[in-house]
Every structure is written in structure tokens, then in C-alpha cells.
Amino acid sequence: MRERKSSEPGAAVEGASYLRASTPAWLGLAPLGRYWTRARASCFRVDATLPAATPRQESWGRAIAATSTFWMLLVACWGINGFFPDGHFAATAGIGTAARNMWLFKTVYPILHNTQAPLYGSPYYMHHPLGDFWVDAIFLKIFGEHNWVLRLPAVLYSTLSVALVYRIGRAAWGPLPGALAAFAYASLPMTMGFSNFHALENPVIFGCLLSSWGYARFVQTARGRFAAVSIVGLLWAVNHDWAPYLWAIAFVGWLFVRGFVVSSDWFGPLPLRAFGRYWGLMCGAAMLSLAVTMALIIDSGKLSELLGMYGSRASGNGTPIRQVLAARHVWIAFMFPGLAIVLGKLALPVIIARVFIRRNELEILPLPILLMAIVQYLHFKQGADIHIFWPHYFAPYFALGIGALTASLTELLTWVQTRWPPRQRWLHRLTAQASPPWAAAAVLALPLLLIGKDGASMNRLAHETGGRFNSSMIQSDLDKVAALRWFLPQLRPTDKIAFHSPLTVHWALDWDLRPHVLVPGQPVSSGAAVARVLFVDTRYATAADLRDAAKSGRVIAVGHYWIVDRAAPSGPPSGPPSGLIEGYSFAEREPRLWEWYFVDGTEPIRKVAADPWVTWEWRTLLGQAAPLPAGEPQTLEQIR
């Protein structure tokens, strides 16, 4: 393998005195002293296969990377056990429903909605490879049916991706560039806002980064376990979405050129037998995964539907790129602030130049990821037009690009210090007292701090809007969920819930109201044969609809929502006579600290409570007997 030069003189010997430790032989502590000495030496040992660095650089690089990883973990766990609002985040709940149905109906195919007896093929969702659903099914089997379980895979992907970015950067450029790359990934609004969004992008990014890191360490050490890690990463990526097949084609194609076309004088020698085995297994893994996925799609009878969805997602991709980007400029700015875009553009020619100048095969690792991101974002125009998270695949490229920029700036400053005479160049005087690696890290850290400030603010907006940010008609629907879940204990598992036709039944409701089957788009006049319960939002109902609903069964009014129970008895033992409306309201309070972090930091904590003023108002409006409640009204709504 090629030997990489140190970025600082004396890197191999600096800190040797720090590793010496005297063993406290007295008091019988010699074994403990030897163990502590070995542990410290192992912690600060510089791996000869990695770019050389001083112990101080190694320590600070690990500290920055660990801090960035921990920050991403904290961000991803915010609201981990909360309900799923309407919006893009509802897709995570939809995947959970499908995973639950896999166990319920003993099938490998996903069914996104609650059902009691699915017909073969008709309810299956086969638009993507099935990795997301299978992972959720395993997690549900292990941990049970909880909201946090559905978000846990995304939390792991986001957190581990930061660590993998650091590992790739460490292998390619050194500890400080790797640490800045990890910091860059953890600072983006894109990665923070969707850090616990379990859908397609997070597992794909994790798989691509894992495979890239395995390759980097394999070519540096020739150890088979790293090749195995790279193959596992590829399998993980391509089993979650179609886009990583683009990455796999570019990456495996590069492996062929690297191993069998380009002379070893360019990038250094390789263990050809082991490398050929690795390349063949990568090709075989990708082809096997594609064959299994296509066999499942054909068996489910969804091939034509998949092809139709491909055409739908790609519609309009002939529009000029400048026009497309101009139409999406607000969403792009939300996800990637202007500084991030400038740095990402600057990184591309730097990376390409480094491939030819440095002749280090690891420099090329960001480019297949960039190719995947570009094709995904520009070719599938309709998908990018309605999903703000569509450019998520640019995030790992941006992070690795920051690593390349940091390494390049370090080398530039080193060249200035060593080549320019002190009295001839003012730049030398400016940098004479600075250490190039630290100066380069400081220069790149400043814009990343500004990007991270935007990311933190965008993260709150993501939670407030269910991941839709500035989309029109943003309603979390969490008050609807609170009302329905309060009522669920009164139902049998087989009872269905119909939704009045103006209301949208999004994916999260199936998970929240499991196991009850939801019947959307129902008029008030539907008979009891359709569903036992009718759910009505009175803001979208006519007066005639409300009068019909009041006559069709027991009406529980929770604020402006009506729950019409058509199969209820004539009235609860201590409740009102049949036909009279029962009124309730939401008692809201601010979340406590642990609720703010683990449940929901943007919505109040709601509890449904009986409210005689709501009862009086609805009965008065519909001409029912409505005695005035005793006592004075206590809230603004009661005063109204």
C-alpha cells in the first residue's frame, strides 16, 4: 500500500512522552497500572495505514466528531415518542402500519392501511424495495408497538452516519478534515430536520457511507472484514430505494477501473486476488438484490403500477434546469443555506483536482454519491416538486466535500509556509505563527457554525409542520388524534371508523387508530353497515349534515369535532338521554421538560375533559333541551 505523508512534521513521535506511565508497583496495583498504560496507548496510537497525524490532532478530531455525533443523537431523539402529525412525517407511521400488518397477516409484503382480511395483491405497496418495512417489522417484534420504535431506526441511521462521515474523512484526509466533515453533516437543516424521519433517504445514506468506509479501509489494510462491511453497506442501501442503484453502478464501475484498467502507478498497488473477489461480490450482491426485489414485485402483481409511478415521478423532467431550480429556490434555501451551496459547489472542482493531483483513490468517494443525488433530484421532477426532503442525498456529498476543502486548505497553507520566503510575501507573515491544519479547520468551522444556526431553527419548523415547512394548509391534526384515541377504549377491535368526506385520512391515522379499519370519504347519510363510528369536523359540515348526524346515533362533541357512535346503546347509565349531544373540550397545558423533549416540543399536552358549556352550545344550536350550566364560565371559550 502507498505510504501517506504526515500533514505536520514530527507527527509520528509527538506525544510519545505522554504515553509513558509509571506503574504503581506498590500496594499490588501493578496489573491495573499495566492495563491503564495499554489502554491509553491503544487510544492514542496512530494507525500506520491512516494519514499520519499528531496525538493532539487525533484527540481534537475525535472530540469534534464525538460532539457532532452526540448532537445528532440529541436532535434525532427530540419528540421520539410523540404522535405523528399530518405531513411527510406521517410516512414513518405508514411504514409502521405496514410492518405490523406483515406479522398480522404473515406476509413479506407491506400493507399501508388497517384491514381485516386483505385480498391478495390489491393492498400491497411495492413502489420501492422493502428494506424499510422489514426493518420496522423486526423492531416492532423486539420492542413492541410504540411510537418511538418507528422512529428508532432513523435515529440510529442519522447518528451513525455522522460517525461514518468522520471515519471516511479520517481515512482519506486525516482527523481534523474528518471531524469538520462530521460537523458539516450534523449542521445542515436537511439532516437535522429529518433526523428521525424513517423513510428512504436515511437508510440509503447510511448504507452508502458504510460501504464507502469499508472500501476505504479495505484498500488501506487489505483486510477482508472491511470488504465484507462494504458489501453489507451496498446491500443495505439498494434494499431501501432505487436511487442507490445509481450510486452502486458508479461506485462498482469505479472499482473496475481502479482495479483492472488503471495502472498501479496511479493509485498504488492492490492485492489483486482479494480485490477481484471483493469486486465480484459487490456486483453479485447488487444483482442478487435487484433480482429478489423484482421477483417480489412481479409476484405481488404490482409491476405495472411501479412503472406507472416511475412515469409519474419523472413527469416534467424536460423542463430547463434553471427554471426548475428557480421554482424550488425557497425549499432549497430551507434545506441548504446559501453558504452550504457555495461550499458544495466549490468542493466539486477541488475533489476532481485532488483525484489527479494526489492520486488517492479515496478522493473519489464523494462523487458517486453526488451523481446519485443529481439524478434523483433532477430526473424525478414531480417527486422533487412535492417533497422538500428530495435533495437529502446531497448531504453526505456536502459533508465529504468539506473534508476535501479542509485538507486542500491545509496543504495550501503548508505550501505557503515552506515555499515562500518570509520577507517577500505578506501572506507568509500572516501565517507564520499558525499551524496549517488548525488554521484550515478554523476557517471552515466558521461558516459551518452559521449553517448549524440555521439548521437548529429549521429543526423546530420541521416538527411544527410535520416536515412540510411552508406548504399550504399546514395542520398537524394532533388534536384530532387526541380526540379519537380518547374515544377508542369504547370500541371493539373489529369496529370501523368512517371519516366525513371533506376530511383527509393520512397514513398516520391508521397507526394511531390501529387495529380499527378507517373508511374515508363517507357522507353523513351512510348507514351503520359502513362503519360504527362517523368522525365529523363541524367546520367542514353543513347544518343539514349536523342535524342528520345528531339523529343517527350518540354524538360526542369534542370541541369542533363530532364522534357519532351509531351502534351505541340508548345512553350510558349516567349519561344524557338518547339523541342529546355530550360536550367535551381539550384541557391543554404546556409540556413538562421530559414531555417537551421525548413527546412533543411544539404542541400542548391535551386531555379530553367534560365541558357543560360545549354541551349547552351544541344543544342550543340544534334546538335540543339545553339548561344553562351552573357557575361562571372559566375560560375565554366558555365566555364566548
XYZ file of C-alpha atoms in Angstrom:
640
model
C 0.000 0.000 0.000
C 1.142 3.581 -0.616
C 2.555 5.395 2.385
C 0.824 8.698 3.070
C 2.823 11.661 4.254
C 2.130 13.413 7.512
C 0.476 16.792 7.392
C 2.809 18.002 10.160
C 6.495 17.258 10.808
C 7.195 15.000 13.724
C 3.692 13.548 13.788
C 4.920 10.009 14.454
C 6.876 10.887 17.580
C 4.905 13.754 19.109
C 3.173 12.675 22.288
C 5.476 9.737 22.982
C 6.235 11.083 26.419
C 2.512 11.353 27.086
C 2.114 7.614 26.579
C 4.728 6.745 29.179
C 3.168 5.923 32.517
C 4.813 4.730 35.669
C 3.345 1.544 37.052
C 2.356 1.770 40.735
C 4.036 -1.467 41.763
C 3.353 -0.949 45.455
C 0.007 -1.806 47.012
C -0.387 -4.612 44.414
C -1.667 -2.273 41.675
C 0.873 -3.305 39.014
C -1.646 -5.238 36.827
C -4.064 -2.306 36.936
C -1.267 0.096 36.028
C -0.196 -2.021 33.066
C -3.784 -2.287 31.885
C -4.246 1.502 32.108
C -0.999 2.110 30.224
C -2.047 -0.253 27.416
C -5.499 1.328 27.226
C -4.095 4.830 26.912
C -1.524 3.729 24.350
C -4.223 1.996 22.296
C -6.476 5.038 22.450
C -3.832 7.433 21.141
C -1.983 5.087 18.810
C -1.765 6.371 15.232
C -2.737 3.643 12.771
C 0.057 3.350 10.198
C -2.490 2.689 7.439
C -4.198 6.051 8.032
C -2.910 9.524 7.137
C -0.428 10.454 9.850
C -1.451 12.961 12.498
C -0.227 14.212 15.832
C -1.859 12.967 19.033
C -3.262 16.447 19.565
C -4.913 16.430 16.155
C -6.191 12.913 16.782
C -7.677 13.886 20.148
C -9.349 17.029 18.870
C -10.622 15.287 15.764
C -12.221 12.550 17.814
C -13.667 15.076 20.247
C -15.266 17.170 17.484
C -16.593 14.053 15.765
C -17.972 12.672 19.032
C -19.628 16.001 19.827
C -21.198 16.174 16.358
C -22.424 12.590 16.656
C -23.899 13.227 20.112
C -25.543 16.418 18.853
C -27.216 14.496 16.034
C -28.398 11.893 18.537
C -29.955 14.609 20.720
C -31.648 16.219 17.727
C -32.960 12.913 16.412
C -34.421 11.887 19.778
C -36.410 15.112 20.132
C -40.072 14.117 20.055
C -39.220 10.451 19.524
C -42.332 9.187 21.338
C -44.825 11.757 20.112
C -47.769 11.223 17.815
C -47.244 11.536 14.065
C -48.659 14.756 12.573
C -50.109 15.028 9.121
C -47.373 15.773 6.603
C -44.273 13.982 5.391
C -43.606 12.572 8.862
C -46.826 10.559 8.575
C -44.930 8.272 6.160
C -42.986 6.891 9.131
C -46.257 5.837 10.744
C -47.416 4.334 7.443
C -44.303 2.159 7.338
C -45.058 1.095 10.914
C -48.604 0.094 9.967
C -47.281 -1.961 7.050
C -44.719 -3.658 9.293
C -47.409 -4.507 11.826
C -49.580 -5.989 9.075
C -46.672 -8.195 7.997
C -46.853 -10.017 11.322
C -50.648 -9.871 11.469
C -51.154 -11.483 8.040
C -47.884 -13.486 7.874
C -46.659 -11.849 4.681
C -43.450 -10.246 3.452
C -45.444 -7.632 1.543
C -46.345 -4.217 3.044
C -49.974 -3.180 3.541
C -50.158 0.513 4.443
C -53.684 0.581 5.870
C -55.541 -1.313 8.567
C -57.616 -4.117 7.137
C -59.323 -7.199 8.483
C -58.942 -9.592 5.547
C -56.651 -8.315 2.756
C -57.109 -9.702 -0.725
C -54.018 -10.978 -2.484
C -52.086 -8.240 -4.231
C -54.643 -5.445 -4.056
C -53.436 -3.636 -0.906
C -49.685 -4.161 -1.334
C -47.380 -1.140 -1.580
C -44.493 -2.064 -3.895
C -43.131 1.258 -5.150
C -39.730 0.719 -3.512
C -37.546 -2.108 -2.237
C -38.856 -3.399 1.072
C -35.975 -2.721 3.451
C -37.818 -0.043 5.455
C -40.766 -2.320 6.135
C -38.665 -5.325 7.093
C -36.538 -3.275 9.493
C -39.632 -1.855 11.194
C -41.155 -5.328 11.418
C -38.070 -6.593 13.258
C -38.031 -3.581 15.587
C -41.744 -3.965 16.376
C -41.256 -7.637 17.142
C -38.391 -6.871 19.525
C -39.595 -3.679 21.246
C -43.378 -3.687 20.814
C -45.833 -1.270 19.201
C -44.687 2.165 20.362
C -44.244 5.427 18.523
C -40.576 5.631 19.498
C -39.921 2.233 17.934
C -40.939 3.524 14.496
C -38.513 6.454 14.773
C -35.662 4.473 16.326
C -34.177 3.179 13.015
C -33.920 6.730 11.654
C -32.306 7.887 14.894
C -29.675 5.171 14.508
C -29.112 5.917 10.819
C -28.686 9.661 11.365
C -26.378 9.249 14.340
C -24.203 6.559 12.785
C -23.983 8.483 9.510
C -22.183 11.308 11.316
C -19.688 8.823 12.735
C -19.196 7.209 9.317
C -18.556 10.569 7.660
C -15.808 11.141 10.219
C -14.336 7.695 9.609
C -14.263 8.228 5.846
C -12.718 11.664 6.266
C -10.173 10.291 8.721
C -9.193 7.568 6.277
C -8.940 9.944 3.309
C -7.513 13.160 4.739
C -6.861 12.983 8.491
C -8.600 13.583 11.815
C -9.306 17.310 11.501
C -10.759 17.170 7.956
C -12.786 14.136 9.043
C -14.046 15.976 12.107
C -15.053 19.021 10.036
C -16.883 16.700 7.632
C -18.825 15.140 10.522
C -19.620 18.598 11.864
C -20.823 19.650 8.413
C -23.215 16.707 8.166
C -24.645 17.398 11.629
C -25.098 21.133 10.953
C -27.370 21.032 7.903
C -31.090 21.882 8.237
C -31.679 18.954 5.865
C -30.121 16.353 8.156
C -31.410 17.829 11.411
C -34.981 18.423 10.256
C -35.380 14.840 9.003
C -33.114 13.131 11.540
C -35.874 10.876 12.925
C -37.789 10.537 9.664
C -37.758 6.826 8.888
C -38.369 6.638 5.169
C -35.965 6.065 2.266
C -33.170 8.608 2.492
C -31.648 7.989 5.927
C -31.076 4.226 5.470
C -29.736 4.759 1.939
C -27.247 7.380 3.128
C -26.183 5.104 5.976
C -25.659 2.200 3.575
C -23.668 4.241 1.042
C -21.439 5.691 3.758
C -20.917 2.287 5.364
C -19.925 0.786 2.024
C -17.603 3.700 1.239
C -15.886 3.444 4.625
C -15.475 -0.319 4.240
C -13.858 0.210 0.840
C -11.543 2.903 2.198
C -10.267 0.704 4.978
C -10.051 -2.333 2.705
C -7.715 -0.640 0.229
C -5.649 0.719 3.111
C -5.336 -2.521 5.091
C -6.212 -5.343 2.633
C -8.296 -6.896 5.422
C -11.273 -8.949 4.300
C -13.547 -7.819 7.119
C -13.615 -4.300 5.695
C -14.547 -5.674 2.280
C -17.405 -7.537 3.974
C -18.532 -4.317 5.637
C -18.548 -2.590 2.247
C -20.690 -5.343 0.728
C -23.146 -5.158 3.639
C -23.393 -1.382 3.181
C -24.204 -1.783 -0.506
C -26.874 -4.372 0.257
C -28.378 -2.135 2.921
C -28.583 0.829 0.542
C -30.040 -0.902 -2.518
C -32.656 -2.739 -0.448
C -34.232 0.545 0.653
C -34.648 2.588 -2.552
C -33.965 2.624 -6.278
C -31.648 5.650 -6.212
C -28.693 3.788 -4.624
C -28.517 1.553 -7.682
C -27.236 4.666 -9.474
C -24.630 5.048 -6.755
C -23.789 1.340 -6.963
C -23.309 1.480 -10.748
C -20.945 4.442 -10.437
C -19.125 3.016 -7.420
C -18.700 -0.519 -8.733
C -17.760 0.887 -12.139
C -15.038 2.912 -10.454
C -13.837 -0.234 -8.661
C -13.440 -1.946 -12.034
C -11.431 0.960 -13.448
C -9.340 1.189 -10.286
C -8.516 -2.474 -10.077
C -8.323 -3.655 -13.674
C -7.826 -0.683 -16.002
C -5.689 1.995 -14.368
C -2.024 1.226 -13.807
C -0.944 0.665 -10.216
C 1.458 3.581 -10.684
C -1.502 5.936 -10.373
C -3.069 4.887 -7.089
C -0.627 2.343 -5.742
C -0.628 -1.458 -5.826
C -3.567 -3.601 -4.759
C -3.892 -7.203 -3.543
C -5.442 -8.173 -6.875
C -6.842 -11.539 -5.842
C -8.611 -10.110 -2.784
C -9.693 -7.011 -4.694
C -11.083 -9.079 -7.569
C -13.052 -11.188 -5.084
C -14.382 -8.026 -3.449
C -15.399 -6.511 -6.788
C -17.151 -9.693 -7.895
C -19.072 -9.946 -4.620
C -20.153 -6.307 -4.881
C -21.515 -6.929 -8.377
C -23.168 -10.154 -7.292
C -24.747 -8.549 -4.220
C -26.264 -5.738 -6.278
C -27.599 -8.091 -8.947
C -28.974 -10.549 -6.404
C -30.735 -7.771 -4.532
C -32.257 -6.440 -7.753
C -33.387 -9.924 -8.797
C -35.060 -10.628 -5.441
C -36.781 -7.229 -5.401
C -38.108 -7.630 -8.950
C -39.281 -11.175 -8.201
C -41.277 -9.871 -5.226
C -42.771 -7.066 -7.299
C -43.795 -9.431 -10.085
C -45.201 -11.948 -7.600
C -47.286 -9.226 -5.935
C -48.752 -8.185 -9.284
C -47.548 -4.599 -8.887
C -45.081 -4.283 -11.770
C -47.358 -2.173 -13.969
C -48.203 0.062 -11.005
C -44.486 0.534 -10.308
C -43.804 1.509 -13.920
C -46.709 3.944 -13.804
C -45.323 5.505 -10.641
C -41.917 5.854 -12.314
C -43.538 7.757 -15.162
C -45.453 9.936 -12.730
C -42.378 10.808 -10.648
C -40.331 11.610 -13.768
C -43.008 13.702 -15.473
C -41.863 17.168 -16.493
C -38.150 16.371 -16.330
C -37.623 18.041 -19.701
C -38.068 21.461 -18.106
C -34.866 23.570 -18.228
C -32.790 23.085 -15.088
C -32.528 26.808 -14.405
C -36.312 27.097 -14.401
C -36.702 24.053 -12.156
C -34.226 25.338 -9.570
C -35.774 28.811 -9.618
C -39.181 27.316 -8.808
C -37.739 25.410 -5.851
C -35.398 28.107 -4.535
C -37.286 28.560 -1.247
C -37.205 24.853 -0.402
C -33.556 24.630 -1.428
C -32.701 27.535 0.868
C -34.601 25.872 3.719
C -32.600 22.659 3.401
C -29.217 24.009 2.260
C -28.414 27.607 3.287
C -26.537 29.752 0.783
C -23.180 29.156 2.482
C -23.663 25.392 2.179
C -24.471 25.680 -1.521
C -21.381 27.824 -2.176
C -19.116 25.428 -0.286
C -20.654 22.428 -2.023
C -20.066 23.952 -5.460
C -16.510 24.899 -4.528
C -15.813 21.371 -3.327
C -16.574 19.718 -6.689
C -13.619 21.045 -8.726
C -11.403 20.645 -5.665
C -12.327 16.959 -5.346
C -11.801 16.304 -9.055
C -8.446 18.069 -8.994
C -7.337 16.127 -5.933
C -8.097 12.812 -7.657
C -5.489 13.626 -10.319
C -3.021 15.564 -8.192
C -2.977 13.460 -5.036
C -3.646 10.150 -6.793
C -5.504 8.895 -3.780
C -8.390 6.607 -4.669
C -10.349 7.721 -1.596
C -10.721 11.227 -3.003
C -13.323 9.935 -5.439
C -15.740 8.612 -2.780
C -17.996 11.722 -2.714
C -18.555 11.658 -6.491
C -20.815 8.562 -6.827
C -22.968 9.987 -4.019
C -23.182 13.304 -5.872
C -24.192 11.529 -9.087
C -26.986 9.693 -7.260
C -28.217 12.949 -5.711
C -28.228 14.859 -9.011
C -30.146 12.204 -10.944
C -32.613 11.699 -8.109
C -33.288 15.421 -7.772
C -33.428 16.455 -11.434
C -34.778 13.411 -13.249
C -37.665 12.653 -10.881
C -39.032 16.170 -11.126
C -42.547 15.510 -9.879
C -41.203 13.862 -6.739
C -38.870 16.777 -6.019
C -41.689 19.265 -6.648
C -43.838 17.852 -3.825
C -41.224 16.548 -1.361
C -38.984 19.102 0.301
C -36.675 16.322 1.526
C -35.890 15.116 -2.014
C -32.339 16.633 -2.032
C -31.357 14.706 1.132
C -28.744 12.708 -0.817
C -26.694 15.877 -1.337
C -25.967 15.993 2.417
C -23.241 13.294 2.555
C -21.600 14.753 -0.549
C -21.546 18.181 1.102
C -20.035 16.762 4.282
C -17.265 14.876 2.472
C -16.702 17.928 0.288
C -15.970 19.924 3.459
C -13.372 17.308 4.365
C -11.700 17.711 0.972
C -11.748 21.512 1.289
C -10.186 21.332 4.750
C -7.413 19.047 3.518
C -6.778 21.246 0.490
C -6.606 24.421 2.546
C -4.213 22.712 4.957
C -1.933 21.755 2.097
C -2.117 25.250 0.608
C -1.144 26.897 3.890
C 1.665 24.383 4.378
C 2.983 25.192 0.907
C 2.874 28.897 1.693
C 4.875 28.407 4.873
C 7.520 26.188 3.339
C 7.955 27.737 -0.107
C 7.578 31.495 0.231
C 10.488 33.466 1.797
C 9.392 35.477 4.833
C 10.412 38.908 3.538
C 8.956 38.504 0.069
C 5.350 37.583 0.751
C 2.943 39.236 3.177
C 0.877 36.034 3.311
C 3.789 34.202 4.879
C 3.978 36.778 7.659
C 0.267 36.371 8.215
C 0.505 32.585 8.541
C 3.967 32.217 10.028
C 2.690 31.622 13.542
C -0.307 29.478 12.510
C -0.362 25.708 12.221
C -1.884 24.917 8.803
C -4.196 22.091 9.946
C -5.646 24.205 12.755
C -5.887 27.337 10.644
C -7.713 25.437 7.884
C -10.090 23.874 10.412
C -10.831 27.270 11.928
C -11.546 28.851 8.539
C -14.047 26.111 7.599
C -15.601 25.915 11.077
C -16.969 29.473 10.944
C -19.384 29.002 8.012
C -20.393 25.619 9.431
C -21.374 27.297 12.702
C -23.570 29.710 10.763
C -25.109 26.824 8.815
C -25.715 24.980 12.086
C -27.568 28.003 13.472
C -29.969 27.817 10.527
C -30.248 24.080 10.981
C -31.328 24.368 14.610
C -34.081 26.858 13.772
C -35.283 24.808 10.799
C -35.485 21.724 13.003
C -38.248 23.287 15.087
C -40.137 24.326 11.969
C -39.875 20.755 10.686
C -41.558 19.427 13.840
C -44.225 22.126 13.810
C -45.275 21.317 10.245
C -44.793 17.557 10.046
C -41.819 18.046 7.720
C -43.719 20.247 5.247
C -42.216 23.625 6.261
C -44.031 26.260 4.156
C -46.502 24.014 2.338
C -50.056 25.331 2.196
C -52.830 24.205 4.564
C -50.482 23.059 7.323
C -52.488 21.397 10.102
C -50.852 18.971 12.489
C -54.140 17.090 13.111
C -52.812 16.095 16.537
C -55.946 17.406 18.267
C -57.946 15.050 16.024
C -55.702 12.181 17.114
C -56.136 13.108 20.793
C -59.936 13.077 20.470
C -60.058 9.756 18.641
C -57.596 7.969 20.904
C -59.570 9.134 23.942
C -62.669 7.515 22.445
C -61.047 4.254 21.245
C -61.437 2.272 24.514
C -65.220 2.326 23.972
C -64.888 0.385 20.690
C -64.422 -3.263 19.855
C -61.311 -4.148 17.799
C -63.479 -5.002 14.796
C -65.395 -1.708 14.800
C -64.707 0.561 11.834
C -64.341 4.344 11.852
C -65.708 6.360 8.924
C -64.474 9.850 8.123
C -66.761 12.510 6.737
C -65.979 13.140 3.073
C -64.267 16.571 3.443
C -61.632 15.075 5.779
C -58.375 13.505 4.612
C -57.269 10.242 6.159
C -53.469 10.367 6.142
C -51.118 7.466 6.828
C -50.505 8.298 10.480
C -54.154 7.804 11.424
C -54.040 4.101 10.563
C -51.172 3.658 13.006
C -52.722 5.811 15.731
C -56.131 4.104 15.499
C -54.928 0.525 14.990
C -56.485 -2.034 14.712
C -59.606 -0.199 13.583
C -60.269 -0.020 9.853
C -60.658 3.546 8.589
C -63.232 4.269 5.874
C -62.580 7.646 4.194
C -64.897 9.828 2.131
C -68.224 8.892 3.745
C -71.332 11.101 3.716
C -73.285 11.545 6.937
C -76.168 9.552 5.468
C -74.111 6.329 5.293
C -75.779 3.537 7.183
C -74.421 1.662 10.151
C -73.338 -1.111 7.790
C -70.406 1.032 6.613
C -68.888 1.820 9.998
C -69.984 2.023 13.595
C -68.411 5.444 14.156
C -68.563 8.537 11.964
C -65.994 11.255 12.588
C -67.004 14.777 11.518
C -65.172 18.091 11.591
C -68.047 20.542 12.005
C -66.031 23.316 10.319
C -66.485 21.450 7.019
C -70.060 20.202 7.513
C -73.383 21.805 6.575
C -76.170 22.456 9.046
C -78.213 19.709 7.372
C -75.336 17.246 7.838
C -75.140 18.089 11.532
C -78.854 17.638 12.049
C -78.728 14.253 10.289
C -75.726 13.190 12.366
C -77.431 14.184 15.604
C -80.361 11.910 14.731
C -78.269 8.910 13.670
C -76.651 7.993 16.978
C -74.920 9.129 20.104
C -72.946 12.332 19.447
C -69.831 13.130 21.437
C -68.668 16.651 20.619
C -65.007 17.302 21.439
C -64.561 20.951 20.615
C -65.448 21.283 16.926
C -65.102 17.529 16.292
C -68.090 15.192 16.415
C -67.789 11.492 17.100
C -71.088 9.884 16.078
C -71.456 6.415 17.591
C -74.189 4.681 15.627
C -74.112 1.355 17.467
C -74.002 2.781 20.977
C -76.718 1.899 23.500
C -79.513 4.367 24.183
C -77.190 6.199 26.513
C -74.664 5.486 29.258
C -76.161 4.717 32.676
C -75.423 8.194 33.994
C -75.317 9.974 30.640
C -77.864 12.077 28.792
C -80.950 10.641 27.129
C -80.618 9.263 23.630
C -80.151 11.911 20.922
C -78.754 14.624 23.197
C -75.222 15.813 22.488
C -72.485 15.279 25.058
C -69.944 18.093 25.094
C -66.212 17.876 25.825
C -63.241 20.148 25.296
C -59.467 19.892 25.248
C -57.759 20.769 28.502
C -54.373 21.945 27.272
C -51.184 22.631 29.188
C -47.560 23.263 28.368
C -45.397 20.107 28.299
C -43.078 19.379 31.173
C -39.369 19.163 30.408
C -39.300 15.433 29.713
C -42.527 15.714 27.684
C -41.060 18.626 25.730
C -38.070 16.505 24.734
C -39.397 12.969 24.369
C -43.049 13.579 23.389
C -43.610 16.914 21.653
C -41.861 20.243 21.971
C -44.164 22.165 19.624
C -47.692 21.109 20.664
C -49.519 21.408 24.005
C -50.325 18.321 26.032
C -54.040 17.675 25.516
C -56.547 15.886 27.704
C -60.236 15.485 26.852
C -62.500 16.684 29.671
C -66.276 17.062 30.048
C -67.393 20.650 29.399
C -71.021 21.633 30.161
C -70.601 24.839 28.160
C -69.813 22.876 24.977
C -72.858 20.709 25.700
C -75.056 23.771 26.179
C -73.807 25.464 22.994
C -74.314 22.499 20.652
C -77.727 21.613 22.077
C -78.854 25.217 21.775
C -77.723 25.411 18.150
C -79.610 22.228 17.255
C -82.759 23.055 19.228
C -82.266 20.455 21.956
C -83.073 20.916 25.628
C -80.117 22.880 26.994
C -80.236 24.193 30.569
C -77.644 26.894 31.266
C -74.606 25.425 33.095
C -74.249 26.298 36.754
C -71.473 28.666 37.802
C -69.499 31.270 35.928
C -67.560 30.497 32.726
C -63.848 29.982 33.421
C -62.152 30.167 30.011
C -62.289 32.545 27.056
C -64.040 29.868 25.017
C -66.724 29.433 27.684
C -67.205 33.206 27.873
C -67.707 33.233 24.100
